[in-house]
XYZ file of C-alpha atoms in Angstrom:
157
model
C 12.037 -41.507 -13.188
C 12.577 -44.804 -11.596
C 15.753 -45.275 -9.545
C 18.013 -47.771 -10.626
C 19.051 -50.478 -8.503
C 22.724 -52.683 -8.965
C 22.426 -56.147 -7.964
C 24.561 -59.415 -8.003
C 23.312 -62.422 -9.848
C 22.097 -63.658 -6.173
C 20.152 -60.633 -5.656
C 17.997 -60.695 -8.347
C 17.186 -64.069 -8.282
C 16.103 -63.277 -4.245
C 13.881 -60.731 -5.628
C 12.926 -63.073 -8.490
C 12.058 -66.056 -6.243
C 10.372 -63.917 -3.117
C 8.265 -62.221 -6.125
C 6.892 -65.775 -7.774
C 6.064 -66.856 -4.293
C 3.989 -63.671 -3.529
C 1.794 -64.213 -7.006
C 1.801 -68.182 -6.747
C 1.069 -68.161 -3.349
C 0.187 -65.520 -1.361
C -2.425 -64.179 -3.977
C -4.361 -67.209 -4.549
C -4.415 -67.015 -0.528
C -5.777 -63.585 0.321
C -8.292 -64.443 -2.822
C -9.456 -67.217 -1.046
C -9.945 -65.292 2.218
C -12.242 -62.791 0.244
C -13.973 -65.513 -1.299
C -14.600 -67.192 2.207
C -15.425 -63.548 4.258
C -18.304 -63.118 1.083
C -19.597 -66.033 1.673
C -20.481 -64.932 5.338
C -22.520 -62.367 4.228
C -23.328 -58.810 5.092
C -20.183 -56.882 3.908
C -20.404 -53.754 5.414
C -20.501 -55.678 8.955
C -17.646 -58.135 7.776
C -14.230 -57.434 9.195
C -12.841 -60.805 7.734
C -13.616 -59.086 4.263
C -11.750 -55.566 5.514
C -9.104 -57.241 7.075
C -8.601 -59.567 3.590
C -8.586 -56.586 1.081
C -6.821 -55.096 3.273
C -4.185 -57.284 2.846
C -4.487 -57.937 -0.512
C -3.722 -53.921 -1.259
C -0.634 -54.457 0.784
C 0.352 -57.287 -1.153
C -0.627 -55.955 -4.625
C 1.503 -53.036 -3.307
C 4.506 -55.004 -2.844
C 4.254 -57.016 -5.807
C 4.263 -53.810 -8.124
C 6.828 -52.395 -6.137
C 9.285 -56.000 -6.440
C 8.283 -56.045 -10.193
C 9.406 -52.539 -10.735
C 12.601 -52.772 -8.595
C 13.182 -55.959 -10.942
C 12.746 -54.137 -13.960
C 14.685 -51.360 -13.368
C 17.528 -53.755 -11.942
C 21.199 -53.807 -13.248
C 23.283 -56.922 -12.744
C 26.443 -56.191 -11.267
C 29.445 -57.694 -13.802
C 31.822 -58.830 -10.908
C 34.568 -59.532 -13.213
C 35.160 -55.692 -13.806
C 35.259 -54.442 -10.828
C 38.562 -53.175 -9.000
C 39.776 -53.624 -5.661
C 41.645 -50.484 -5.608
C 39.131 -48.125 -4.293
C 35.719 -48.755 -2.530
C 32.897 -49.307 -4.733
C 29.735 -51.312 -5.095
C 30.597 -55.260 -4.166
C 33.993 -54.640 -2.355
C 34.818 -55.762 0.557
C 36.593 -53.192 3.006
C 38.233 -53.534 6.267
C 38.209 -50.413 7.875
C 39.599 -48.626 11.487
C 37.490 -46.750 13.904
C 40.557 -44.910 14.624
C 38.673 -43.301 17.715
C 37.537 -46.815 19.225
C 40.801 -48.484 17.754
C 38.173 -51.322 16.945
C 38.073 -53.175 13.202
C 34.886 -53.743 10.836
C 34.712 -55.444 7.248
C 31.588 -54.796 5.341
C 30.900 -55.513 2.125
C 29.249 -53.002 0.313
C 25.695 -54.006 -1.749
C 22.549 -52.794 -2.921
C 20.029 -52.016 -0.328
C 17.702 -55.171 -1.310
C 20.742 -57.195 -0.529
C 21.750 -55.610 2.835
C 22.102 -57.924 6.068
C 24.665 -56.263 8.917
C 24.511 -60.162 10.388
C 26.601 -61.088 7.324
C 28.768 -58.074 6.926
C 27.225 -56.788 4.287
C 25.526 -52.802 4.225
C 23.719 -51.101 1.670
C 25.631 -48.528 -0.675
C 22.532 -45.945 0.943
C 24.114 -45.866 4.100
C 26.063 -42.901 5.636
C 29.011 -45.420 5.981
C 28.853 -46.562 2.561
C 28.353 -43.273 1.660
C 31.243 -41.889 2.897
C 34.009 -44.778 1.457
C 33.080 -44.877 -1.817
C 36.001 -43.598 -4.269
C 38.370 -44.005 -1.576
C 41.425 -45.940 -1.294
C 43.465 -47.969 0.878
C 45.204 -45.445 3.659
C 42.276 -42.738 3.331
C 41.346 -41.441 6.524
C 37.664 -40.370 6.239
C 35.219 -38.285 8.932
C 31.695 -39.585 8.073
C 28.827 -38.169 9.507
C 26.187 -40.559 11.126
C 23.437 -40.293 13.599
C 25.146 -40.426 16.495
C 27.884 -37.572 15.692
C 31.095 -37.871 13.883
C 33.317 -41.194 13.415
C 36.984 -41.450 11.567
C 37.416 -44.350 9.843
C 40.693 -45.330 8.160
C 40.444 -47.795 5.358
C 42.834 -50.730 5.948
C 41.968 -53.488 3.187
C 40.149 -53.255 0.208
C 38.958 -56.461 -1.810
C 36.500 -58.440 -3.904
C-alpha cells in the first residue's frame, strides 16, 4: 500500500512544478543524447549510449516515484489545525534543557523539509518525539547521538 504523504498547498505545487520540468525538459534531453550516442554507431562499444540510458532509468525512476508521491498526496487544510499541541505544520519553540540552548522548527512533510529554514520532516526522531505534546511537556527523545530532553516552550501556526 502506498504511504500517504501531507503537504501544504506550496508543497505540492514544488512537487508539481519540479515534476513538469523533469518530463518537459529533462526527457526530451536524455532522448536526445540516445539519439546522438546511436548515431555514433557500434552500441555495444558506446559508453555515450550506457551512460544516456543510464540516466534516463534514473530519471524515469524519479518521475514515477514524484507522480506517485503526487497521487497519493493529501493537502494539509491549515485552517483546522490547532496550536495547542504539536502536530503536522506547527511551529514549536522548544528547550534543550541539557544545553540550556533554544530551537523553533516547524514541523512538515519530508518532501518539504529544509533545517536552513527551520523547518524538519514529521519522520524525524525529533518530530517524532513532540507530536501530541503540549506546551510545558518535558520530553527524552532518542536520537543518534544518545539521549536529549527537550521542553516545549511555544507552540504555534
Amino acid at each position: 500500500m502506498a504511504k500517504t504523504t501531507y503537504l501544504t498547498e506550496e508543497g505540492l505545487k514544488k512537487l508539481n512544478d519540479e515534476l513538469d520540468h523533469l518530463i518537459a525538459v529533462e526527457r526530451p534531453n536524455i532522448s536526445k543524447q540516445i539519439a546522438e550516442a546511436r548515431e555514433k554507431g557500434d552500441l555495444s562499444e558506446n559508453a555515450e549510449y550506457d551512460a544516456a540510458k543510464e540516466a534516463q532509468g534514473l530519471l524515469e525512476m524519479k518521475i514515477s516515484k514524484l507522480q506517485e508521491t503526487i497521487r497519493n498526496a493529501r493537502v494539509i487544510d491549515e485552517s483546522q489545525l490547532k496550536s495547542d499541541v504539536v502536530q503536522i505544520l506547527t511551529k514549536v519553540k522548544i528547550l534543550n534543557t541539557k544545553m540550556k540552548k533554544e530551537m523553533t522548527y516547524t514541523l512538515v512533510a519530508e518532501s518539504e523539509a529544509n533545517l536552513k529554514e527551520g523547518k524538519i520532516s514529521i519522520e524525524t526522531p525529533i518530530a517524532k518525539g513532540l507530536l501530541g505534546k503540549k506546551v510545558g511537556d518535558v520530553v527524552q527523545i532518542k536520537i543518534p547521538a544518545g539521549i536529549i530532553e527537550l521542553k516545549i516552550l511555544e507552540i504555534s501556526r
